[in-house]
């Protein structure tokens, strides 16, 4: 049990450093240095790194250590496209079937918290909430396979967003909130056409920004 606890601690600490870009994409990790820093043996560190590798957050380099993975613009666009496609599918299911409804109370709460994060310029929390909004939206149809796919990409989107935030300090973007506010309003009004339009516009804007880095 103690070994599992150390593994979980090591995993959570290293994962948080990667998500917040304390260890940014392109960083070379040393199991020995991490073990020393976290005051652990190399075994839980190695196991934590292996778990992060399975999740696609790091990649091993032969005889050089482990690299925090940097995702290409194409990979990022594909991740956002997955979320976009699932949102359109969820809108289709809810509109056509009618037996499922969006958790508007939870979506409102996320929007309010995101507004607070923007006011406080807490970009990490802001991005987490933006991804939470999308996940809550998609979870409406209770499809665990779809949610697993969404979750698999969320950390990668988070890392890339925070890295871009640090890389381009004069182009700090808080567009996710305005999208979520418009989407929420459309859902409150049962305006599925407007909701689809917002999903279209947001994906097009995100794709443009990834390509142009603006």
Short mmCIF file of N, CA and C in Angstrom, two decimals, residues 20-192:
data_model
loop_
_atom_site.label_atom_id
_atom_site.label_comp_id
_atom_site.label_asym_id
_atom_site.label_seq_id
_atom_site.Cartn_x
_atom_site.Cartn_y
_atom_site.Cartn_z
N UNK A 20 1.11 22.67 -15.41
CA UNK A 20 1.27 24.10 -15.15
C UNK A 20 2.49 24.68 -15.86
N UNK A 21 3.20 23.82 -16.59
CA UNK A 21 4.40 24.22 -17.34
C UNK A 21 5.54 24.65 -16.44
N UNK A 22 5.51 24.19 -15.16
CA UNK A 22 6.72 24.29 -14.35
C UNK A 22 7.78 23.40 -14.99
N UNK A 23 7.30 22.35 -15.66
CA UNK A 23 8.12 21.53 -16.55
C UNK A 23 7.49 21.66 -17.93
N UNK A 24 7.91 22.65 -18.73
CA UNK A 24 7.23 22.93 -20.00
C UNK A 24 7.54 21.90 -21.08
N UNK A 25 6.75 21.90 -22.15
CA UNK A 25 7.04 21.01 -23.28
C UNK A 25 8.47 21.19 -23.77
N UNK A 26 9.14 20.07 -24.02
CA UNK A 26 10.53 20.12 -24.44
C UNK A 26 11.51 19.94 -23.30
N UNK A 27 11.01 19.95 -22.05
CA UNK A 27 11.88 19.75 -20.89
C UNK A 27 12.38 18.31 -20.85
N UNK A 28 13.64 18.16 -20.47
CA UNK A 28 14.22 16.83 -20.33
C UNK A 28 14.19 16.46 -18.85
N UNK A 29 13.51 15.36 -18.54
CA UNK A 29 13.36 14.94 -17.15
C UNK A 29 14.40 13.89 -16.80
N UNK A 30 14.91 14.00 -15.59
CA UNK A 30 15.84 13.01 -15.08
C UNK A 30 15.20 12.30 -13.89
N UNK A 31 15.08 10.99 -13.98
CA UNK A 31 14.50 10.23 -12.87
C UNK A 31 15.32 10.41 -11.61
N UNK A 32 16.64 10.47 -11.77
CA UNK A 32 17.52 10.63 -10.61
C UNK A 32 17.27 11.98 -9.93
N UNK A 33 17.19 13.05 -10.73
CA UNK A 33 16.98 14.38 -10.16
C UNK A 33 15.60 14.51 -9.54
N UNK A 34 14.60 13.93 -10.18
CA UNK A 34 13.25 13.99 -9.62
C UNK A 34 13.17 13.21 -8.31
N UNK A 35 13.85 12.07 -8.25
CA UNK A 35 13.86 11.28 -7.02
C UNK A 35 14.51 12.09 -5.89
N UNK A 36 15.57 12.81 -6.23
CA UNK A 36 16.25 13.62 -5.22
C UNK A 36 15.38 14.79 -4.80
N UNK A 37 14.75 15.44 -5.76
CA UNK A 37 13.91 16.59 -5.46
C UNK A 37 12.71 16.21 -4.61
N UNK A 38 12.09 15.07 -4.93
CA UNK A 38 10.88 14.65 -4.21
C UNK A 38 11.19 13.78 -3.00
N UNK A 39 12.48 13.53 -2.79
CA UNK A 39 12.94 12.73 -1.65
C UNK A 39 12.27 11.35 -1.66
N UNK A 40 12.33 10.72 -2.82
CA UNK A 40 11.79 9.37 -3.00
C UNK A 40 12.84 8.49 -3.66
N UNK A 41 12.59 7.21 -3.64
CA UNK A 41 13.46 6.30 -4.38
C UNK A 41 13.12 6.43 -5.87
N UNK A 42 13.92 5.84 -6.72
CA UNK A 42 13.70 5.95 -8.16
C UNK A 42 12.51 5.10 -8.62
N UNK A 43 12.14 4.09 -7.84
CA UNK A 43 11.07 3.19 -8.28
C UNK A 43 9.73 3.90 -8.47
N UNK A 44 9.20 4.63 -7.46
CA UNK A 44 7.91 5.32 -7.70
C UNK A 44 8.01 6.39 -8.78
N UNK A 45 9.19 7.02 -8.91
CA UNK A 45 9.37 8.03 -9.95
C UNK A 45 9.30 7.36 -11.32
N UNK A 46 10.00 6.24 -11.47
CA UNK A 46 10.00 5.52 -12.74
C UNK A 46 8.59 5.06 -13.11
N UNK A 47 7.87 4.55 -12.12
CA UNK A 47 6.51 4.08 -12.37
C UNK A 47 5.57 5.24 -12.73
N UNK A 48 5.77 6.38 -12.06
CA UNK A 48 4.97 7.57 -12.37
C UNK A 48 5.25 8.05 -13.79
N UNK A 49 6.52 8.05 -14.17
CA UNK A 49 6.91 8.45 -15.53
C UNK A 49 6.29 7.51 -16.56
N UNK A 50 6.30 6.21 -16.24
CA UNK A 50 5.70 5.22 -17.16
C UNK A 50 4.21 5.49 -17.35
N UNK A 51 3.54 5.87 -16.28
CA UNK A 51 2.11 6.19 -16.37
C UNK A 51 1.88 7.43 -17.22
N UNK A 52 2.72 8.45 -17.04
CA UNK A 52 2.62 9.67 -17.83
C UNK A 52 2.92 9.40 -19.30
N UNK A 53 3.82 8.45 -19.54
CA UNK A 53 4.13 8.07 -20.92
C UNK A 53 2.92 7.41 -21.57
N UNK A 54 2.23 6.55 -20.84
CA UNK A 54 1.03 5.89 -21.38
C UNK A 54 -0.06 6.92 -21.70
N UNK A 55 -0.07 8.00 -20.94
CA UNK A 55 -1.07 9.05 -21.16
C UNK A 55 -0.65 10.02 -22.27
N UNK A 56 0.54 9.84 -22.80
CA UNK A 56 0.99 10.67 -23.91
C UNK A 56 1.55 12.02 -23.51
N UNK A 57 1.93 12.18 -22.22
CA UNK A 57 2.45 13.47 -21.76
C UNK A 57 3.97 13.54 -21.84
N UNK A 58 4.62 12.40 -21.81
CA UNK A 58 6.09 12.37 -21.91
C UNK A 58 6.48 11.27 -22.89
N UNK A 59 7.71 11.37 -23.38
CA UNK A 59 8.22 10.34 -24.28
C UNK A 59 9.67 10.03 -23.94
N UNK A 60 10.07 8.76 -23.88
CA UNK A 60 11.44 8.41 -23.51
C UNK A 60 12.41 8.67 -24.66
N UNK A 61 13.62 9.08 -24.29
CA UNK A 61 14.70 9.26 -25.25
C UNK A 61 15.81 8.28 -24.88
N UNK A 62 16.23 7.47 -25.81
CA UNK A 62 17.20 6.43 -25.53
C UNK A 62 18.48 7.02 -24.95
N UNK A 63 18.81 6.57 -23.73
CA UNK A 63 20.05 6.98 -23.03
C UNK A 63 20.12 8.47 -22.73
N UNK A 64 18.98 9.17 -22.80
CA UNK A 64 19.01 10.61 -22.55
C UNK A 64 18.01 11.06 -21.50
N UNK A 65 17.09 10.21 -21.11
CA UNK A 65 16.08 10.59 -20.14
C UNK A 65 14.69 10.57 -20.75
N UNK A 66 13.85 11.45 -20.25
CA UNK A 66 12.45 11.50 -20.68
C UNK A 66 12.11 12.93 -21.05
N UNK A 67 11.42 13.09 -22.17
CA UNK A 67 11.09 14.42 -22.67
C UNK A 67 9.61 14.72 -22.45
N UNK A 68 9.32 15.92 -21.92
CA UNK A 68 7.93 16.37 -21.85
C UNK A 68 7.47 16.62 -23.28
N UNK A 69 6.43 15.93 -23.68
CA UNK A 69 6.03 15.93 -25.08
C UNK A 69 5.47 17.27 -25.52
N UNK A 70 5.87 17.68 -26.71
CA UNK A 70 5.36 18.90 -27.31
C UNK A 70 4.50 18.50 -28.51
N UNK A 71 3.26 18.93 -28.51
CA UNK A 71 2.34 18.52 -29.56
C UNK A 71 2.34 19.54 -30.69
N UNK A 72 2.29 19.02 -31.90
CA UNK A 72 2.35 19.86 -33.09
C UNK A 72 1.03 20.60 -33.27
N UNK A 73 1.03 21.70 -34.05
CA UNK A 73 -0.23 22.39 -34.34
C UNK A 73 -1.29 21.45 -34.93
N UNK A 74 -0.86 20.55 -35.80
CA UNK A 74 -1.82 19.61 -36.40
C UNK A 74 -2.46 18.73 -35.32
N UNK A 75 -1.65 18.23 -34.39
CA UNK A 75 -2.18 17.38 -33.32
C UNK A 75 -3.19 18.15 -32.47
N UNK A 76 -2.87 19.40 -32.16
CA UNK A 76 -3.77 20.22 -31.34
C UNK A 76 -5.09 20.48 -32.06
N UNK A 77 -4.99 20.82 -33.34
CA UNK A 77 -6.21 21.06 -34.11
C UNK A 77 -7.08 19.81 -34.10
N UNK A 78 -6.47 18.64 -34.24
CA UNK A 78 -7.23 17.39 -34.24
C UNK A 78 -7.90 17.15 -32.89
N UNK A 79 -7.23 17.51 -31.80
CA UNK A 79 -7.83 17.36 -30.47
C UNK A 79 -9.05 18.26 -30.32
N UNK A 80 -8.92 19.51 -30.75
CA UNK A 80 -10.06 20.42 -30.67
C UNK A 80 -11.18 19.97 -31.61
N UNK A 81 -10.80 19.39 -32.74
CA UNK A 81 -11.80 18.90 -33.68
C UNK A 81 -12.60 17.74 -33.09
N UNK A 82 -11.93 16.92 -32.30
CA UNK A 82 -12.63 15.83 -31.61
C UNK A 82 -13.69 16.39 -30.68
N UNK A 83 -13.31 17.37 -29.86
CA UNK A 83 -14.27 17.98 -28.94
C UNK A 83 -15.43 18.63 -29.70
N UNK A 84 -15.08 19.32 -30.77
CA UNK A 84 -16.08 20.00 -31.60
C UNK A 84 -17.06 18.99 -32.19
N UNK A 85 -16.54 17.90 -32.72
CA UNK A 85 -17.39 16.86 -33.32
C UNK A 85 -18.32 16.25 -32.28
N UNK A 86 -17.80 15.99 -31.09
CA UNK A 86 -18.63 15.41 -30.04
C UNK A 86 -19.71 16.39 -29.58
N UNK A 87 -19.37 17.68 -29.54
CA UNK A 87 -20.38 18.66 -29.16
C UNK A 87 -21.54 18.68 -30.16
N UNK A 88 -21.20 18.64 -31.44
CA UNK A 88 -22.25 18.61 -32.47
C UNK A 88 -23.10 17.35 -32.33
N UNK A 89 -22.45 16.23 -32.03
CA UNK A 89 -23.18 14.97 -31.86
C UNK A 89 -24.12 15.05 -30.66
N UNK A 90 -23.63 15.61 -29.56
CA UNK A 90 -24.46 15.75 -28.36
C UNK A 90 -25.67 16.63 -28.65
N UNK A 91 -25.46 17.74 -29.35
CA UNK A 91 -26.57 18.62 -29.71
C UNK A 91 -27.60 17.86 -30.56
N UNK A 92 -27.11 17.05 -31.48
CA UNK A 92 -28.00 16.26 -32.33
C UNK A 92 -28.83 15.28 -31.48
N UNK A 93 -28.17 14.58 -30.57
CA UNK A 93 -28.86 13.58 -29.75
C UNK A 93 -29.91 14.24 -28.87
N UNK A 94 -29.53 15.32 -28.20
CA UNK A 94 -30.47 15.98 -27.28
C UNK A 94 -31.65 16.56 -28.04
N UNK A 95 -31.37 17.18 -29.18
CA UNK A 95 -32.45 17.79 -29.96
C UNK A 95 -33.39 16.74 -30.54
N UNK A 96 -32.84 15.66 -31.07
CA UNK A 96 -33.67 14.66 -31.75
C UNK A 96 -34.37 13.70 -30.79
N UNK A 97 -33.65 13.31 -29.74
CA UNK A 97 -34.20 12.29 -28.83
C UNK A 97 -35.07 12.91 -27.74
N UNK A 98 -34.62 14.03 -27.19
CA UNK A 98 -35.44 14.76 -26.24
C UNK A 98 -35.51 14.21 -24.84
N UNK A 99 -34.88 13.05 -24.58
CA UNK A 99 -34.99 12.45 -23.24
C UNK A 99 -33.78 12.78 -22.36
N UNK A 100 -32.86 13.57 -22.88
CA UNK A 100 -31.71 14.01 -22.09
C UNK A 100 -31.64 15.53 -22.13
N UNK A 101 -31.16 16.11 -21.04
CA UNK A 101 -31.09 17.57 -20.98
C UNK A 101 -29.76 18.00 -20.38
N UNK A 102 -29.33 19.18 -20.75
CA UNK A 102 -28.06 19.71 -20.26
C UNK A 102 -28.18 20.13 -18.80
N UNK A 103 -27.08 19.97 -18.07
CA UNK A 103 -27.04 20.39 -16.67
C UNK A 103 -26.72 21.89 -16.66
N UNK A 104 -27.77 22.69 -16.87
CA UNK A 104 -27.58 24.13 -17.01
C UNK A 104 -27.05 24.76 -15.72
N UNK A 105 -27.46 24.23 -14.59
CA UNK A 105 -26.99 24.78 -13.32
C UNK A 105 -25.47 24.62 -13.19
N UNK A 106 -24.96 23.45 -13.54
CA UNK A 106 -23.53 23.21 -13.47
C UNK A 106 -22.79 24.05 -14.50
N UNK A 107 -23.34 24.18 -15.69
CA UNK A 107 -22.70 24.98 -16.73
C UNK A 107 -22.65 26.46 -16.32
N UNK A 108 -23.70 26.95 -15.68
CA UNK A 108 -23.70 28.33 -15.19
C UNK A 108 -22.62 28.52 -14.13
N UNK A 109 -22.51 27.55 -13.24
CA UNK A 109 -21.50 27.63 -12.18
C UNK A 109 -20.10 27.69 -12.78
N UNK A 110 -19.84 26.89 -13.79
CA UNK A 110 -18.52 26.88 -14.43
C UNK A 110 -18.24 28.23 -15.07
N UNK A 111 -19.24 28.80 -15.74
CA UNK A 111 -19.06 30.11 -16.38
C UNK A 111 -18.76 31.19 -15.34
N UNK A 112 -19.47 31.14 -14.22
CA UNK A 112 -19.23 32.13 -13.15
C UNK A 112 -17.81 31.98 -12.59
N UNK A 113 -17.38 30.75 -12.37
CA UNK A 113 -16.03 30.52 -11.85
C UNK A 113 -14.98 30.92 -12.87
N UNK A 114 -15.28 30.73 -14.14
CA UNK A 114 -14.33 31.11 -15.18
C UNK A 114 -14.20 32.63 -15.27
N UNK A 115 -15.32 33.32 -15.09
CA UNK A 115 -15.27 34.79 -15.06
C UNK A 115 -14.41 35.26 -13.90
N UNK A 116 -14.53 34.61 -12.76
CA UNK A 116 -13.71 34.97 -11.60
C UNK A 116 -12.24 34.71 -11.88
N UNK A 117 -11.93 33.60 -12.51
CA UNK A 117 -10.55 33.27 -12.84
C UNK A 117 -9.96 34.30 -13.81
N UNK A 118 -10.77 34.75 -14.75
CA UNK A 118 -10.31 35.78 -15.68
C UNK A 118 -10.04 37.08 -14.94
N UNK A 119 -10.94 37.46 -14.05
CA UNK A 119 -10.77 38.69 -13.26
C UNK A 119 -9.48 38.63 -12.46
N UNK A 120 -9.18 37.47 -11.91
CA UNK A 120 -7.98 37.30 -11.10
C UNK A 120 -6.75 36.96 -11.94
N UNK A 121 -6.93 36.89 -13.26
CA UNK A 121 -5.86 36.54 -14.20
C UNK A 121 -5.19 35.21 -13.81
N UNK A 122 -6.03 34.30 -13.39
CA UNK A 122 -5.57 32.94 -13.05
C UNK A 122 -5.80 32.07 -14.28
N UNK A 123 -4.85 32.08 -15.19
CA UNK A 123 -5.06 31.45 -16.48
C UNK A 123 -5.13 29.92 -16.37
N UNK A 124 -4.38 29.34 -15.47
CA UNK A 124 -4.40 27.89 -15.33
C UNK A 124 -5.80 27.41 -14.94
N UNK A 125 -6.38 28.05 -13.92
CA UNK A 125 -7.74 27.69 -13.52
C UNK A 125 -8.73 27.99 -14.64
N UNK A 126 -8.50 29.09 -15.33
CA UNK A 126 -9.37 29.48 -16.45
C UNK A 126 -9.43 28.39 -17.52
N UNK A 127 -8.27 27.88 -17.90
CA UNK A 127 -8.23 26.82 -18.92
C UNK A 127 -8.88 25.55 -18.39
N UNK A 128 -8.60 25.20 -17.14
CA UNK A 128 -9.21 24.01 -16.55
C UNK A 128 -10.74 24.09 -16.60
N UNK A 129 -11.27 25.28 -16.31
CA UNK A 129 -12.72 25.46 -16.32
C UNK A 129 -13.28 25.44 -17.74
N UNK A 130 -12.52 25.95 -18.68
CA UNK A 130 -12.96 25.91 -20.08
C UNK A 130 -13.10 24.46 -20.55
N UNK A 131 -12.12 23.64 -20.18
CA UNK A 131 -12.18 22.22 -20.52
C UNK A 131 -13.29 21.51 -19.74
N UNK A 132 -13.52 21.94 -18.52
CA UNK A 132 -14.59 21.35 -17.70
C UNK A 132 -15.96 21.65 -18.31
N UNK A 133 -16.12 22.85 -18.86
CA UNK A 133 -17.38 23.22 -19.50
C UNK A 133 -17.66 22.27 -20.66
N UNK A 134 -16.65 22.04 -21.49
CA UNK A 134 -16.81 21.15 -22.64
C UNK A 134 -17.13 19.73 -22.18
N UNK A 135 -16.42 19.26 -21.15
CA UNK A 135 -16.67 17.91 -20.67
C UNK A 135 -18.07 17.77 -20.10
N UNK A 136 -18.52 18.76 -19.34
CA UNK A 136 -19.86 18.72 -18.76
C UNK A 136 -20.91 18.72 -19.86
N UNK A 137 -20.67 19.52 -20.88
CA UNK A 137 -21.54 19.58 -22.05
C UNK A 137 -21.66 18.19 -22.69
N UNK A 138 -20.51 17.58 -22.97
CA UNK A 138 -20.48 16.29 -23.66
C UNK A 138 -21.02 15.16 -22.78
N UNK A 139 -20.86 15.29 -21.46
CA UNK A 139 -21.31 14.24 -20.54
C UNK A 139 -22.82 14.10 -20.50
N UNK A 140 -23.52 15.04 -21.13
CA UNK A 140 -24.99 15.02 -21.12
C UNK A 140 -25.55 13.69 -21.61
N UNK A 141 -24.91 13.09 -22.62
CA UNK A 141 -25.47 11.85 -23.18
C UNK A 141 -24.93 10.60 -22.48
N UNK A 142 -24.10 10.79 -21.45
CA UNK A 142 -23.63 9.70 -20.59
C UNK A 142 -22.97 8.57 -21.38
N UNK A 143 -22.08 8.95 -22.27
CA UNK A 143 -21.33 7.97 -23.06
C UNK A 143 -19.89 7.93 -22.53
N UNK A 144 -19.58 6.88 -21.79
CA UNK A 144 -18.28 6.79 -21.13
C UNK A 144 -17.12 6.66 -22.13
N UNK A 145 -17.36 6.01 -23.26
CA UNK A 145 -16.30 5.86 -24.27
C UNK A 145 -15.92 7.21 -24.85
N UNK A 146 -16.92 8.05 -25.11
CA UNK A 146 -16.65 9.39 -25.63
C UNK A 146 -15.91 10.22 -24.58
N UNK A 147 -16.36 10.14 -23.33
CA UNK A 147 -15.71 10.92 -22.27
C UNK A 147 -14.26 10.50 -22.07
N UNK A 148 -13.97 9.22 -22.21
CA UNK A 148 -12.59 8.74 -22.09
C UNK A 148 -11.72 9.37 -23.18
N UNK A 149 -12.28 9.50 -24.36
CA UNK A 149 -11.55 10.11 -25.47
C UNK A 149 -11.30 11.59 -25.19
N UNK A 150 -12.32 12.26 -24.68
CA UNK A 150 -12.19 13.68 -24.34
C UNK A 150 -11.15 13.88 -23.23
N UNK A 151 -11.22 13.04 -22.21
CA UNK A 151 -10.29 13.15 -21.08
C UNK A 151 -8.85 12.90 -21.52
N UNK A 152 -8.67 11.99 -22.46
CA UNK A 152 -7.31 11.66 -22.92
C UNK A 152 -6.62 12.84 -23.56
N UNK A 153 -7.41 13.76 -24.11
CA UNK A 153 -6.82 14.92 -24.78
C UNK A 153 -6.78 16.17 -23.91
N UNK A 154 -7.54 16.18 -22.80
CA UNK A 154 -7.67 17.40 -22.01
C UNK A 154 -6.34 17.88 -21.44
N UNK A 155 -5.54 16.96 -20.88
CA UNK A 155 -4.26 17.36 -20.31
C UNK A 155 -3.34 17.93 -21.38
N UNK A 156 -3.37 17.35 -22.57
CA UNK A 156 -2.51 17.81 -23.66
C UNK A 156 -2.91 19.21 -24.11
N UNK A 157 -4.22 19.46 -24.19
CA UNK A 157 -4.70 20.80 -24.53
C UNK A 157 -4.31 21.79 -23.44
N UNK A 158 -4.45 21.36 -22.19
CA UNK A 158 -4.09 22.21 -21.05
C UNK A 158 -2.63 22.64 -21.13
N UNK A 159 -1.75 21.68 -21.34
CA UNK A 159 -0.31 21.96 -21.38
C UNK A 159 0.01 22.93 -22.51
N UNK A 160 -0.52 22.67 -23.68
CA UNK A 160 -0.24 23.52 -24.83
C UNK A 160 -0.79 24.93 -24.64
N UNK A 161 -1.95 25.05 -24.03
CA UNK A 161 -2.56 26.36 -23.79
C UNK A 161 -1.72 27.18 -22.81
N UNK A 162 -1.30 26.55 -21.72
CA UNK A 162 -0.50 27.26 -20.72
C UNK A 162 0.88 27.61 -21.27
N UNK A 163 1.45 26.70 -22.07
CA UNK A 163 2.75 26.98 -22.68
C UNK A 163 2.66 28.18 -23.62
N UNK A 164 1.58 28.25 -24.41
CA UNK A 164 1.38 29.38 -25.32
C UNK A 164 1.17 30.67 -24.54
N UNK A 165 0.48 30.57 -23.42
CA UNK A 165 0.24 31.73 -22.56
C UNK A 165 1.56 32.34 -22.08
N UNK A 166 2.50 31.48 -21.72
CA UNK A 166 3.80 31.96 -21.26
C UNK A 166 4.68 32.41 -22.43
N UNK A 167 4.52 31.75 -23.56
CA UNK A 167 5.38 32.07 -24.72
C UNK A 167 5.00 33.38 -25.38
N UNK A 168 3.72 33.74 -25.31
CA UNK A 168 3.26 34.96 -25.98
C UNK A 168 2.54 35.85 -24.97
N UNK A 169 3.30 36.50 -24.07
CA UNK A 169 2.69 37.27 -22.98
C UNK A 169 1.85 38.46 -23.45
N UNK A 170 2.08 38.94 -24.67
CA UNK A 170 1.30 40.07 -25.18
C UNK A 170 0.05 39.63 -25.93
N UNK A 171 -0.16 38.32 -26.01
CA UNK A 171 -1.31 37.79 -26.74
C UNK A 171 -2.08 36.81 -25.86
N UNK A 172 -2.33 37.21 -24.65
CA UNK A 172 -3.01 36.32 -23.71
C UNK A 172 -4.50 36.31 -24.01
N UNK A 173 -5.01 35.13 -24.30
CA UNK A 173 -6.35 34.99 -24.85
C UNK A 173 -7.30 34.38 -23.82
N UNK A 174 -8.45 35.06 -23.65
CA UNK A 174 -9.48 34.56 -22.75
C UNK A 174 -10.79 34.36 -23.51
N UNK A 175 -10.69 33.84 -24.73
CA UNK A 175 -11.87 33.72 -25.59
C UNK A 175 -12.81 32.59 -25.16
N UNK A 176 -12.30 31.61 -24.42
CA UNK A 176 -13.14 30.49 -24.02
C UNK A 176 -14.35 30.92 -23.23
N UNK A 177 -14.22 31.96 -22.42
CA UNK A 177 -15.33 32.43 -21.59
C UNK A 177 -16.46 32.96 -22.45
N UNK A 178 -16.15 33.80 -23.43
CA UNK A 178 -17.21 34.37 -24.26
C UNK A 178 -17.94 33.27 -25.03
N UNK A 179 -17.19 32.27 -25.48
CA UNK A 179 -17.81 31.13 -26.16
C UNK A 179 -18.76 30.40 -25.21
N UNK A 180 -18.29 30.11 -24.01
CA UNK A 180 -19.11 29.38 -23.04
C UNK A 180 -20.36 30.17 -22.67
N UNK A 181 -20.22 31.50 -22.54
CA UNK A 181 -21.38 32.33 -22.21
C UNK A 181 -22.43 32.27 -23.33
N UNK A 182 -21.97 32.37 -24.58
CA UNK A 182 -22.89 32.32 -25.71
C UNK A 182 -23.53 30.94 -25.84
N UNK A 183 -22.73 29.90 -25.64
CA UNK A 183 -23.26 28.55 -25.73
C UNK A 183 -24.30 28.31 -24.64
N UNK A 184 -24.01 28.75 -23.42
CA UNK A 184 -24.94 28.60 -22.31
C UNK A 184 -26.26 29.30 -22.61
N UNK A 185 -26.18 30.51 -23.14
CA UNK A 185 -27.40 31.25 -23.47
C UNK A 185 -28.23 30.50 -24.51
N UNK A 186 -27.55 29.94 -25.51
CA UNK A 186 -28.26 29.19 -26.54
C UNK A 186 -28.94 27.95 -25.95
N UNK A 187 -28.25 27.27 -25.04
CA UNK A 187 -28.82 26.08 -24.41
C UNK A 187 -30.00 26.44 -23.53
N UNK A 188 -29.90 27.54 -22.82
CA UNK A 188 -31.00 27.99 -21.96
C UNK A 188 -32.25 28.28 -22.79
N UNK A 189 -32.04 28.74 -24.02
CA UNK A 189 -33.16 29.07 -24.90
C UNK A 189 -33.57 27.91 -25.81
N UNK A 190 -32.93 26.75 -25.60
CA UNK A 190 -33.18 25.59 -26.47
C UNK A 190 -32.99 25.93 -27.95
N UNK A 191 -32.03 26.80 -28.21
CA UNK A 191 -31.75 27.23 -29.58
C UNK A 191 -30.57 26.41 -30.11
N UNK A 192 -30.87 25.26 -30.67
CA UNK A 192 -29.83 24.33 -31.10
C UNK A 192 -29.08 24.84 -32.33
#
